[in-house]
């Protein structure tokens, strides 16, 4: 158990809330949002596997692992930005945080797009379009999720969110992007 979670019931542990949130967010992304890449950019998975809404089931599991890494790294980097600018005016902090989220989101999306292009079971029609437009579409996931993930264990109005609040508040916000 992590020191910060000592003495807390299991459902208040950060890592439990983090994995629940990433599992929900990853499922929503794979089940609903992947079709933007299929329909707009001609992407397709050719992995021989059982599929759930056109996405091979092993990709749901891989998404969880990747998203754990991406969100852990984003947490560290965004907290560094906030820490570095803690004495700056509020407007400067807001602009810097927004810029940091944008750059980190696009860089994450671009790097995954670049690496998945070498995965033999993922194909797309136009490589350049996938790198530019596809990465920008994919970065939208992270525009929303990086700041939300950072707030998982923060005190809001004098208390931390429960596992139930993490599950329900964070399920409905990502669903807004589906529209």
Short mmCIF file of N, CA and C in Angstrom, two decimals:
data_model
loop_
_atom_site.label_atom_id
_atom_site.label_comp_id
_atom_site.label_asym_id
_atom_site.label_seq_id
_atom_site.Cartn_x
_atom_site.Cartn_y
_atom_site.Cartn_z
N UNK A 1 0.85 -1.17 0.00
CA UNK A 1 0.00 0.00 0.00
C UNK A 1 0.89 1.24 0.00
N UNK A 2 0.43 2.28 -0.67
CA UNK A 2 1.16 3.53 -0.73
C UNK A 2 0.95 4.30 0.56
N UNK A 3 1.95 5.04 0.98
CA UNK A 3 1.90 5.78 2.23
C UNK A 3 0.71 6.74 2.26
N UNK A 4 0.43 7.40 1.15
CA UNK A 4 -0.68 8.36 1.10
C UNK A 4 -2.03 7.68 1.32
N UNK A 5 -2.11 6.38 1.08
CA UNK A 5 -3.37 5.65 1.23
C UNK A 5 -3.47 4.90 2.55
N UNK A 6 -2.45 4.98 3.38
CA UNK A 6 -2.47 4.27 4.67
C UNK A 6 -3.65 4.70 5.50
N UNK A 7 -4.31 3.72 6.10
CA UNK A 7 -5.42 4.00 7.00
C UNK A 7 -6.74 4.27 6.30
N UNK A 8 -6.74 4.32 4.98
CA UNK A 8 -7.98 4.57 4.24
C UNK A 8 -8.60 3.23 3.85
N UNK A 9 -9.93 3.18 3.74
CA UNK A 9 -10.56 1.97 3.19
C UNK A 9 -10.15 1.80 1.73
N UNK A 10 -10.18 0.59 1.21
CA UNK A 10 -9.70 0.29 -0.14
C UNK A 10 -10.36 1.15 -1.21
N UNK A 11 -11.62 1.47 -1.02
CA UNK A 11 -12.34 2.23 -2.06
C UNK A 11 -11.95 3.71 -2.08
N UNK A 12 -11.12 4.15 -1.15
CA UNK A 12 -10.61 5.53 -1.17
C UNK A 12 -9.16 5.60 -1.63
N UNK A 13 -8.55 4.46 -1.92
CA UNK A 13 -7.16 4.45 -2.38
C UNK A 13 -7.09 5.09 -3.76
N UNK A 14 -6.07 5.91 -3.96
CA UNK A 14 -5.92 6.59 -5.25
C UNK A 14 -5.82 5.60 -6.40
N UNK A 15 -4.99 4.57 -6.25
CA UNK A 15 -4.78 3.67 -7.37
C UNK A 15 -6.06 2.93 -7.74
N UNK A 16 -6.95 2.68 -6.79
CA UNK A 16 -8.22 2.03 -7.11
C UNK A 16 -9.07 2.99 -7.94
N UNK A 17 -9.18 4.24 -7.48
CA UNK A 17 -9.96 5.24 -8.24
C UNK A 17 -9.36 5.46 -9.62
N UNK A 18 -8.02 5.50 -9.69
CA UNK A 18 -7.36 5.72 -10.97
C UNK A 18 -7.66 4.59 -11.96
N UNK A 19 -7.57 3.35 -11.50
CA UNK A 19 -7.83 2.23 -12.41
C UNK A 19 -9.29 2.14 -12.81
N UNK A 20 -10.20 2.44 -11.90
CA UNK A 20 -11.62 2.44 -12.25
C UNK A 20 -11.88 3.49 -13.32
N UNK A 21 -11.33 4.69 -13.10
CA UNK A 21 -11.56 5.77 -14.06
C UNK A 21 -10.94 5.44 -15.41
N UNK A 22 -9.72 4.95 -15.43
CA UNK A 22 -9.06 4.62 -16.70
C UNK A 22 -9.79 3.49 -17.41
N UNK A 23 -10.29 2.51 -16.66
CA UNK A 23 -11.04 1.41 -17.28
C UNK A 23 -12.31 1.95 -17.96
N UNK A 24 -13.02 2.83 -17.27
CA UNK A 24 -14.25 3.41 -17.84
C UNK A 24 -13.92 4.28 -19.06
N UNK A 25 -12.94 5.16 -18.89
CA UNK A 25 -12.58 6.08 -19.97
C UNK A 25 -12.05 5.31 -21.19
N UNK A 26 -11.22 4.29 -20.95
CA UNK A 26 -10.69 3.47 -22.04
C UNK A 26 -11.79 2.71 -22.77
N UNK A 27 -12.74 2.17 -22.00
CA UNK A 27 -13.85 1.44 -22.62
C UNK A 27 -14.66 2.38 -23.50
N UNK A 28 -15.00 3.56 -22.98
CA UNK A 28 -15.78 4.52 -23.76
C UNK A 28 -15.03 4.90 -25.04
N UNK A 29 -13.74 5.17 -24.91
CA UNK A 29 -12.93 5.54 -26.07
C UNK A 29 -12.89 4.45 -27.12
N UNK A 30 -12.64 3.21 -26.68
CA UNK A 30 -12.57 2.10 -27.63
C UNK A 30 -13.92 1.80 -28.25
N UNK A 31 -14.96 1.77 -27.44
CA UNK A 31 -16.27 1.36 -27.93
C UNK A 31 -16.91 2.41 -28.84
N UNK A 32 -16.80 3.69 -28.46
CA UNK A 32 -17.50 4.74 -29.20
C UNK A 32 -16.59 5.55 -30.11
N UNK A 33 -15.50 6.06 -29.59
CA UNK A 33 -14.71 7.06 -30.31
C UNK A 33 -13.81 6.49 -31.38
N UNK A 34 -13.44 5.22 -31.29
CA UNK A 34 -12.56 4.62 -32.29
C UNK A 34 -13.17 4.69 -33.69
N UNK A 35 -14.48 4.77 -33.76
CA UNK A 35 -15.15 4.78 -35.06
C UNK A 35 -14.89 6.06 -35.86
N UNK A 36 -14.49 7.13 -35.18
CA UNK A 36 -14.06 8.32 -35.92
C UNK A 36 -12.87 7.98 -36.80
N UNK A 37 -11.93 7.21 -36.25
CA UNK A 37 -10.75 6.82 -37.01
C UNK A 37 -11.11 5.83 -38.11
N UNK A 38 -12.06 4.94 -37.83
CA UNK A 38 -12.50 3.98 -38.83
C UNK A 38 -13.18 4.71 -39.99
N UNK A 39 -14.12 5.58 -39.66
CA UNK A 39 -14.96 6.23 -40.68
C UNK A 39 -14.27 7.39 -41.39
N UNK A 40 -13.58 8.24 -40.65
CA UNK A 40 -13.00 9.44 -41.25
C UNK A 40 -11.63 9.21 -41.86
N UNK A 41 -10.85 8.30 -41.28
CA UNK A 41 -9.47 8.15 -41.71
C UNK A 41 -9.17 6.76 -42.30
N UNK A 42 -10.17 5.92 -42.38
CA UNK A 42 -9.98 4.61 -42.98
C UNK A 42 -9.10 3.68 -42.17
N UNK A 43 -9.07 3.86 -40.87
CA UNK A 43 -8.28 2.99 -40.00
C UNK A 43 -9.03 1.68 -39.77
N UNK A 44 -8.28 0.62 -39.48
CA UNK A 44 -8.90 -0.68 -39.20
C UNK A 44 -7.94 -1.55 -38.41
N UNK A 45 -8.52 -2.35 -37.52
CA UNK A 45 -7.75 -3.38 -36.83
C UNK A 45 -7.93 -4.68 -37.61
N UNK A 46 -6.82 -5.37 -37.85
CA UNK A 46 -6.89 -6.66 -38.56
C UNK A 46 -6.48 -7.80 -37.64
N UNK A 47 -6.33 -7.52 -36.36
CA UNK A 47 -5.93 -8.52 -35.37
C UNK A 47 -6.98 -9.63 -35.31
N UNK A 48 -6.56 -10.87 -35.50
CA UNK A 48 -7.53 -11.97 -35.41
C UNK A 48 -7.94 -12.17 -33.95
N UNK A 49 -9.14 -11.75 -33.63
CA UNK A 49 -9.60 -11.80 -32.25
C UNK A 49 -11.10 -11.57 -32.22
N UNK A 50 -11.71 -11.90 -31.09
CA UNK A 50 -13.08 -11.49 -30.88
C UNK A 50 -13.09 -9.98 -30.75
N UNK A 51 -14.14 -9.37 -31.28
CA UNK A 51 -14.20 -7.91 -31.28
C UNK A 51 -15.43 -7.43 -30.54
N UNK A 52 -15.29 -6.26 -29.97
CA UNK A 52 -16.40 -5.58 -29.31
C UNK A 52 -16.58 -4.25 -30.02
N UNK A 53 -17.64 -4.13 -30.78
CA UNK A 53 -17.92 -2.94 -31.60
C UNK A 53 -16.77 -2.63 -32.56
N UNK A 54 -16.21 -3.65 -33.17
CA UNK A 54 -15.17 -3.48 -34.18
C UNK A 54 -13.75 -3.38 -33.65
N UNK A 55 -13.58 -3.38 -32.33
CA UNK A 55 -12.25 -3.26 -31.72
C UNK A 55 -11.90 -4.60 -31.07
N UNK A 56 -10.75 -5.18 -31.42
CA UNK A 56 -10.34 -6.45 -30.81
C UNK A 56 -10.26 -6.33 -29.28
N UNK A 57 -10.77 -7.32 -28.58
CA UNK A 57 -10.79 -7.28 -27.11
C UNK A 57 -9.40 -7.06 -26.51
N UNK A 58 -8.33 -7.66 -27.04
CA UNK A 58 -7.00 -7.36 -26.45
C UNK A 58 -6.63 -5.88 -26.50
N UNK A 59 -7.19 -5.12 -27.43
CA UNK A 59 -6.88 -3.70 -27.52
C UNK A 59 -7.49 -2.92 -26.35
N UNK A 60 -8.62 -3.40 -25.82
CA UNK A 60 -9.19 -2.77 -24.63
C UNK A 60 -8.20 -2.90 -23.46
N UNK A 61 -7.59 -4.08 -23.34
CA UNK A 61 -6.62 -4.31 -22.26
C UNK A 61 -5.35 -3.49 -22.47
N UNK A 62 -4.89 -3.40 -23.71
CA UNK A 62 -3.70 -2.60 -24.00
C UNK A 62 -3.96 -1.11 -23.76
N UNK A 63 -5.17 -0.67 -24.08
CA UNK A 63 -5.53 0.73 -23.84
C UNK A 63 -5.39 1.05 -22.36
N UNK A 64 -5.83 0.12 -21.52
CA UNK A 64 -5.73 0.36 -20.07
C UNK A 64 -4.27 0.55 -19.66
N UNK A 65 -3.40 -0.30 -20.15
CA UNK A 65 -1.97 -0.19 -19.79
C UNK A 65 -1.38 1.11 -20.31
N UNK A 66 -1.64 1.44 -21.57
CA UNK A 66 -1.12 2.69 -22.13
C UNK A 66 -1.66 3.91 -21.39
N UNK A 67 -2.96 3.92 -21.15
CA UNK A 67 -3.56 5.07 -20.48
C UNK A 67 -3.04 5.24 -19.06
N UNK A 68 -2.73 4.14 -18.37
CA UNK A 68 -2.12 4.26 -17.04
C UNK A 68 -0.79 5.00 -17.15
N UNK A 69 0.01 4.63 -18.12
CA UNK A 69 1.30 5.30 -18.32
C UNK A 69 1.10 6.77 -18.70
N UNK A 70 0.27 7.03 -19.71
CA UNK A 70 0.07 8.40 -20.17
C UNK A 70 -0.41 9.31 -19.05
N UNK A 71 -1.37 8.83 -18.28
CA UNK A 71 -1.95 9.67 -17.24
C UNK A 71 -1.02 9.85 -16.04
N UNK A 72 -0.24 8.85 -15.73
CA UNK A 72 0.75 9.01 -14.65
C UNK A 72 1.79 10.05 -15.05
N UNK A 73 2.28 9.97 -16.26
CA UNK A 73 3.27 10.94 -16.74
C UNK A 73 2.66 12.33 -16.82
N UNK A 74 1.44 12.44 -17.35
CA UNK A 74 0.81 13.75 -17.46
C UNK A 74 0.60 14.37 -16.08
N UNK A 75 0.25 13.54 -15.11
CA UNK A 75 0.08 14.05 -13.74
C UNK A 75 1.35 14.69 -13.23
N UNK A 76 2.47 14.01 -13.41
CA UNK A 76 3.76 14.54 -12.95
C UNK A 76 4.10 15.84 -13.67
N UNK A 77 3.96 15.84 -14.99
CA UNK A 77 4.34 17.02 -15.77
C UNK A 77 3.43 18.22 -15.50
N UNK A 78 2.13 17.98 -15.43
CA UNK A 78 1.21 19.09 -15.17
C UNK A 78 1.40 19.65 -13.76
N UNK A 79 1.68 18.79 -12.81
CA UNK A 79 1.95 19.27 -11.45
C UNK A 79 3.25 20.08 -11.40
N UNK A 80 4.22 19.69 -12.21
CA UNK A 80 5.47 20.48 -12.28
C UNK A 80 5.20 21.86 -12.84
N UNK A 81 4.38 21.93 -13.89
CA UNK A 81 4.03 23.24 -14.47
C UNK A 81 3.34 24.09 -13.40
N UNK A 82 2.36 23.51 -12.72
CA UNK A 82 1.64 24.26 -11.69
C UNK A 82 2.56 24.69 -10.55
N UNK A 83 3.44 23.79 -10.15
CA UNK A 83 4.38 24.11 -9.07
C UNK A 83 5.33 25.22 -9.47
N UNK A 84 5.83 25.13 -10.69
CA UNK A 84 6.78 26.13 -11.19
C UNK A 84 6.15 27.52 -11.28
N UNK A 85 4.85 27.56 -11.59
CA UNK A 85 4.16 28.84 -11.78
C UNK A 85 3.28 29.22 -10.59
N UNK A 86 3.50 28.60 -9.44
CA UNK A 86 2.61 28.82 -8.30
C UNK A 86 2.53 30.28 -7.85
N UNK A 87 3.57 31.07 -8.12
CA UNK A 87 3.57 32.47 -7.70
C UNK A 87 3.18 33.42 -8.83
N UNK A 88 2.89 32.87 -9.99
CA UNK A 88 2.49 33.71 -11.13
C UNK A 88 1.04 34.15 -10.97
N UNK A 89 0.64 35.19 -11.67
CA UNK A 89 -0.77 35.62 -11.63
C UNK A 89 -1.69 34.50 -12.13
N UNK A 90 -2.91 34.51 -11.64
CA UNK A 90 -3.89 33.47 -11.97
C UNK A 90 -4.05 33.29 -13.48
N UNK A 91 -4.17 34.39 -14.22
CA UNK A 91 -4.37 34.29 -15.67
C UNK A 91 -3.17 33.61 -16.34
N UNK A 92 -1.97 33.91 -15.89
CA UNK A 92 -0.77 33.28 -16.44
C UNK A 92 -0.78 31.79 -16.17
N UNK A 93 -1.18 31.41 -14.96
CA UNK A 93 -1.25 29.97 -14.61
C UNK A 93 -2.28 29.25 -15.47
N UNK A 94 -3.42 29.88 -15.70
CA UNK A 94 -4.47 29.25 -16.52
C UNK A 94 -3.99 29.04 -17.95
N UNK A 95 -3.36 30.07 -18.53
CA UNK A 95 -2.86 29.98 -19.91
C UNK A 95 -1.76 28.92 -19.99
N UNK A 96 -0.85 28.92 -19.03
CA UNK A 96 0.25 27.94 -19.03
C UNK A 96 -0.28 26.53 -18.88
N UNK A 97 -1.25 26.34 -18.00
CA UNK A 97 -1.81 25.01 -17.82
C UNK A 97 -2.53 24.55 -19.09
N UNK A 98 -3.32 25.44 -19.70
CA UNK A 98 -4.00 25.10 -20.95
C UNK A 98 -3.02 24.75 -22.06
N UNK A 99 -1.97 25.54 -22.18
CA UNK A 99 -0.95 25.27 -23.18
C UNK A 99 -0.23 23.95 -22.90
N UNK A 100 0.08 23.71 -21.63
CA UNK A 100 0.75 22.45 -21.26
C UNK A 100 -0.15 21.26 -21.57
N UNK A 101 -1.43 21.36 -21.25
CA UNK A 101 -2.37 20.27 -21.54
C UNK A 101 -2.46 20.04 -23.05
N UNK A 102 -2.57 21.12 -23.82
CA UNK A 102 -2.65 20.99 -25.27
C UNK A 102 -1.40 20.32 -25.84
N UNK A 103 -0.23 20.83 -25.48
CA UNK A 103 1.02 20.28 -26.02
C UNK A 103 1.25 18.83 -25.59
N UNK A 104 1.00 18.55 -24.32
CA UNK A 104 1.16 17.18 -23.82
C UNK A 104 0.16 16.24 -24.48
N UNK A 105 -1.06 16.69 -24.67
CA UNK A 105 -2.09 15.87 -25.31
C UNK A 105 -1.72 15.56 -26.76
N UNK A 106 -1.33 16.58 -27.49
CA UNK A 106 -1.00 16.37 -28.90
C UNK A 106 0.26 15.50 -29.03
N UNK A 107 1.26 15.76 -28.20
CA UNK A 107 2.49 14.96 -28.25
C UNK A 107 2.20 13.50 -27.93
N UNK A 108 1.36 13.25 -26.94
CA UNK A 108 0.98 11.88 -26.57
C UNK A 108 0.25 11.21 -27.72
N UNK A 109 -0.73 11.91 -28.28
CA UNK A 109 -1.51 11.34 -29.39
C UNK A 109 -0.63 11.08 -30.61
N UNK A 110 0.23 12.03 -30.92
CA UNK A 110 1.11 11.88 -32.08
C UNK A 110 2.06 10.69 -31.89
N UNK A 111 2.65 10.59 -30.71
CA UNK A 111 3.60 9.49 -30.46
C UNK A 111 2.90 8.13 -30.52
N UNK A 112 1.69 8.05 -29.99
CA UNK A 112 0.99 6.77 -30.10
C UNK A 112 0.62 6.47 -31.55
N UNK A 113 0.20 7.48 -32.28
CA UNK A 113 -0.13 7.28 -33.70
C UNK A 113 1.11 6.82 -34.46
N UNK A 114 2.24 7.42 -34.17
CA UNK A 114 3.48 7.03 -34.82
C UNK A 114 3.87 5.59 -34.47
N UNK A 115 3.76 5.22 -33.21
CA UNK A 115 4.15 3.86 -32.83
C UNK A 115 3.16 2.82 -33.32
N UNK A 116 1.85 3.14 -33.29
CA UNK A 116 0.87 2.15 -33.74
C UNK A 116 0.95 1.94 -35.25
N UNK A 117 1.52 2.89 -35.97
CA UNK A 117 1.65 2.73 -37.42
C UNK A 117 2.59 1.57 -37.76
N UNK A 118 3.38 1.13 -36.80
CA UNK A 118 4.28 0.00 -37.01
C UNK A 118 3.70 -1.31 -36.47
N UNK A 119 2.50 -1.26 -35.91
CA UNK A 119 1.82 -2.45 -35.41
C UNK A 119 1.20 -3.16 -36.61
N UNK A 120 1.55 -4.42 -36.84
CA UNK A 120 1.11 -5.08 -38.08
C UNK A 120 -0.40 -5.28 -38.20
N UNK A 121 -1.13 -5.16 -37.10
CA UNK A 121 -2.58 -5.42 -37.15
C UNK A 121 -3.41 -4.14 -37.11
N UNK A 122 -2.78 -3.02 -37.46
CA UNK A 122 -3.50 -1.75 -37.52
C UNK A 122 -3.16 -1.10 -38.86
N UNK A 123 -4.17 -0.79 -39.63
CA UNK A 123 -3.94 -0.20 -40.94
C UNK A 123 -4.72 1.10 -41.08
N UNK A 124 -4.24 1.96 -41.95
CA UNK A 124 -4.98 3.17 -42.30
C UNK A 124 -4.59 3.57 -43.71
N UNK A 125 -5.44 4.34 -44.34
CA UNK A 125 -5.28 4.66 -45.75
C UNK A 125 -4.21 5.72 -46.00
N UNK A 126 -4.27 6.83 -45.29
CA UNK A 126 -3.38 7.96 -45.56
C UNK A 126 -2.53 8.25 -44.32
N UNK A 127 -1.27 7.89 -44.37
CA UNK A 127 -0.35 8.03 -43.23
C UNK A 127 -0.24 9.48 -42.76
N UNK A 128 -0.05 10.42 -43.68
CA UNK A 128 0.12 11.83 -43.30
C UNK A 128 -1.14 12.38 -42.66
N UNK A 129 -2.29 12.03 -43.20
CA UNK A 129 -3.56 12.48 -42.63
C UNK A 129 -3.76 11.89 -41.24
N UNK A 130 -3.35 10.65 -41.07
CA UNK A 130 -3.47 10.01 -39.76
C UNK A 130 -2.57 10.69 -38.75
N UNK A 131 -1.33 11.02 -39.14
CA UNK A 131 -0.40 11.68 -38.23
C UNK A 131 -0.88 13.07 -37.83
N UNK A 132 -1.41 13.82 -38.78
CA UNK A 132 -1.80 15.21 -38.47
C UNK A 132 -3.22 15.28 -37.92
N UNK A 133 -4.21 14.96 -38.74
CA UNK A 133 -5.61 15.08 -38.33
C UNK A 133 -5.97 14.01 -37.30
N UNK A 134 -5.54 12.79 -37.53
CA UNK A 134 -5.83 11.70 -36.59
C UNK A 134 -5.26 11.99 -35.21
N UNK A 135 -4.05 12.50 -35.16
CA UNK A 135 -3.43 12.83 -33.87
C UNK A 135 -4.20 13.94 -33.16
N UNK A 136 -4.68 14.92 -33.93
CA UNK A 136 -5.44 16.00 -33.32
C UNK A 136 -6.77 15.48 -32.77
N UNK A 137 -7.47 14.64 -33.53
CA UNK A 137 -8.70 14.02 -33.02
C UNK A 137 -8.42 13.22 -31.76
N UNK A 138 -7.36 12.44 -31.79
CA UNK A 138 -7.01 11.61 -30.64
C UNK A 138 -6.62 12.46 -29.45
N UNK A 139 -5.96 13.58 -29.68
CA UNK A 139 -5.56 14.48 -28.59
C UNK A 139 -6.77 15.01 -27.82
N UNK A 140 -7.92 15.07 -28.46
CA UNK A 140 -9.14 15.53 -27.78
C UNK A 140 -9.43 14.66 -26.56
N UNK A 141 -9.16 13.35 -26.65
CA UNK A 141 -9.33 12.47 -25.48
C UNK A 141 -8.56 13.04 -24.31
N UNK A 142 -7.32 13.41 -24.58
CA UNK A 142 -6.40 13.81 -23.52
C UNK A 142 -6.64 15.25 -23.07
N UNK A 143 -7.18 16.11 -23.95
CA UNK A 143 -7.54 17.47 -23.52
C UNK A 143 -8.48 17.38 -22.32
N UNK A 144 -9.37 16.41 -22.37
CA UNK A 144 -10.35 16.22 -21.31
C UNK A 144 -9.77 15.37 -20.17
N UNK A 145 -9.13 14.27 -20.52
CA UNK A 145 -8.77 13.30 -19.50
C UNK A 145 -7.57 13.68 -18.64
N UNK A 146 -6.57 14.36 -19.18
CA UNK A 146 -5.41 14.69 -18.36
C UNK A 146 -5.79 15.58 -17.17
N UNK A 147 -6.50 16.69 -17.38
CA UNK A 147 -6.90 17.51 -16.22
C UNK A 147 -7.87 16.77 -15.29
N UNK A 148 -8.77 15.97 -15.85
CA UNK A 148 -9.72 15.23 -15.01
C UNK A 148 -8.99 14.21 -14.14
N UNK A 149 -8.04 13.50 -14.72
CA UNK A 149 -7.28 12.50 -13.98
C UNK A 149 -6.50 13.16 -12.84
N UNK A 150 -5.97 14.33 -13.10
CA UNK A 150 -5.20 15.03 -12.08
C UNK A 150 -6.06 15.37 -10.87
N UNK A 151 -7.35 15.53 -11.07
CA UNK A 151 -8.26 15.89 -9.99
C UNK A 151 -8.81 14.70 -9.21
N UNK A 152 -8.48 13.48 -9.61
CA UNK A 152 -9.06 12.29 -8.97
C UNK A 152 -8.95 12.29 -7.46
N UNK A 153 -7.81 12.66 -6.93
CA UNK A 153 -7.61 12.57 -5.49
C UNK A 153 -7.38 13.94 -4.85
N UNK A 154 -7.73 14.99 -5.58
CA UNK A 154 -7.59 16.35 -5.04
C UNK A 154 -8.77 16.65 -4.11
N UNK A 155 -8.53 17.52 -3.17
CA UNK A 155 -9.63 17.99 -2.33
C UNK A 155 -10.41 19.04 -3.08
N UNK A 156 -11.71 18.86 -3.15
CA UNK A 156 -12.61 19.81 -3.78
C UNK A 156 -13.65 20.17 -2.73
N UNK A 157 -13.76 21.45 -2.43
CA UNK A 157 -14.69 21.93 -1.39
C UNK A 157 -14.44 21.22 -0.06
N UNK A 158 -13.16 20.99 0.25
CA UNK A 158 -12.79 20.43 1.55
C UNK A 158 -12.88 18.93 1.68
N UNK A 159 -13.14 18.22 0.58
CA UNK A 159 -13.18 16.74 0.67
C UNK A 159 -12.74 16.13 -0.65
N UNK A 160 -12.35 14.87 -0.57
CA UNK A 160 -11.95 14.12 -1.76
C UNK A 160 -13.17 13.38 -2.32
N UNK A 161 -13.13 13.14 -3.62
CA UNK A 161 -14.24 12.43 -4.24
C UNK A 161 -14.17 10.95 -3.88
N UNK A 162 -15.33 10.37 -3.70
CA UNK A 162 -15.42 8.94 -3.40
C UNK A 162 -15.28 8.14 -4.69
N UNK A 163 -15.13 6.83 -4.55
CA UNK A 163 -15.07 5.96 -5.72
C UNK A 163 -16.34 6.08 -6.55
N UNK A 164 -17.49 6.18 -5.90
CA UNK A 164 -18.75 6.34 -6.62
C UNK A 164 -18.79 7.64 -7.42
N UNK A 165 -18.29 8.72 -6.83
CA UNK A 165 -18.26 10.00 -7.55
C UNK A 165 -17.30 9.94 -8.73
N UNK A 166 -16.16 9.30 -8.52
CA UNK A 166 -15.20 9.14 -9.61
C UNK A 166 -15.87 8.38 -10.75
N UNK A 167 -16.53 7.30 -10.40
CA UNK A 167 -17.16 6.45 -11.40
C UNK A 167 -18.26 7.21 -12.15
N UNK A 168 -19.15 7.89 -11.45
CA UNK A 168 -20.30 8.51 -12.11
C UNK A 168 -19.99 9.87 -12.69
N UNK A 169 -19.26 10.72 -11.97
CA UNK A 169 -18.92 12.03 -12.54
C UNK A 169 -18.06 11.88 -13.78
N UNK A 170 -17.13 10.95 -13.73
CA UNK A 170 -16.19 10.80 -14.82
C UNK A 170 -16.71 9.93 -15.94
N UNK A 171 -17.81 9.26 -15.74
CA UNK A 171 -18.40 8.52 -16.84
C UNK A 171 -19.16 9.49 -17.74
N UNK A 172 -19.90 10.40 -17.18
CA UNK A 172 -20.77 11.25 -17.98
C UNK A 172 -20.03 12.38 -18.69
N UNK A 173 -18.97 12.90 -18.11
CA UNK A 173 -18.21 13.95 -18.81
C UNK A 173 -17.61 13.44 -20.11
N UNK A 174 -16.92 12.28 -20.11
CA UNK A 174 -16.40 11.79 -21.39
C UNK A 174 -17.50 11.48 -22.40
N UNK A 175 -18.67 11.06 -21.94
CA UNK A 175 -19.75 10.74 -22.88
C UNK A 175 -20.20 11.97 -23.66
N UNK A 176 -20.02 13.17 -23.11
CA UNK A 176 -20.39 14.39 -23.81
C UNK A 176 -19.62 14.48 -25.12
N UNK A 177 -18.38 14.00 -25.15
CA UNK A 177 -17.57 14.07 -26.36
C UNK A 177 -18.09 13.17 -27.49
N UNK A 178 -18.92 12.22 -27.14
CA UNK A 178 -19.44 11.30 -28.15
C UNK A 178 -20.34 12.03 -29.12
N UNK A 179 -21.06 13.02 -28.65
CA UNK A 179 -22.04 13.72 -29.47
C UNK A 179 -21.42 14.38 -30.64
#
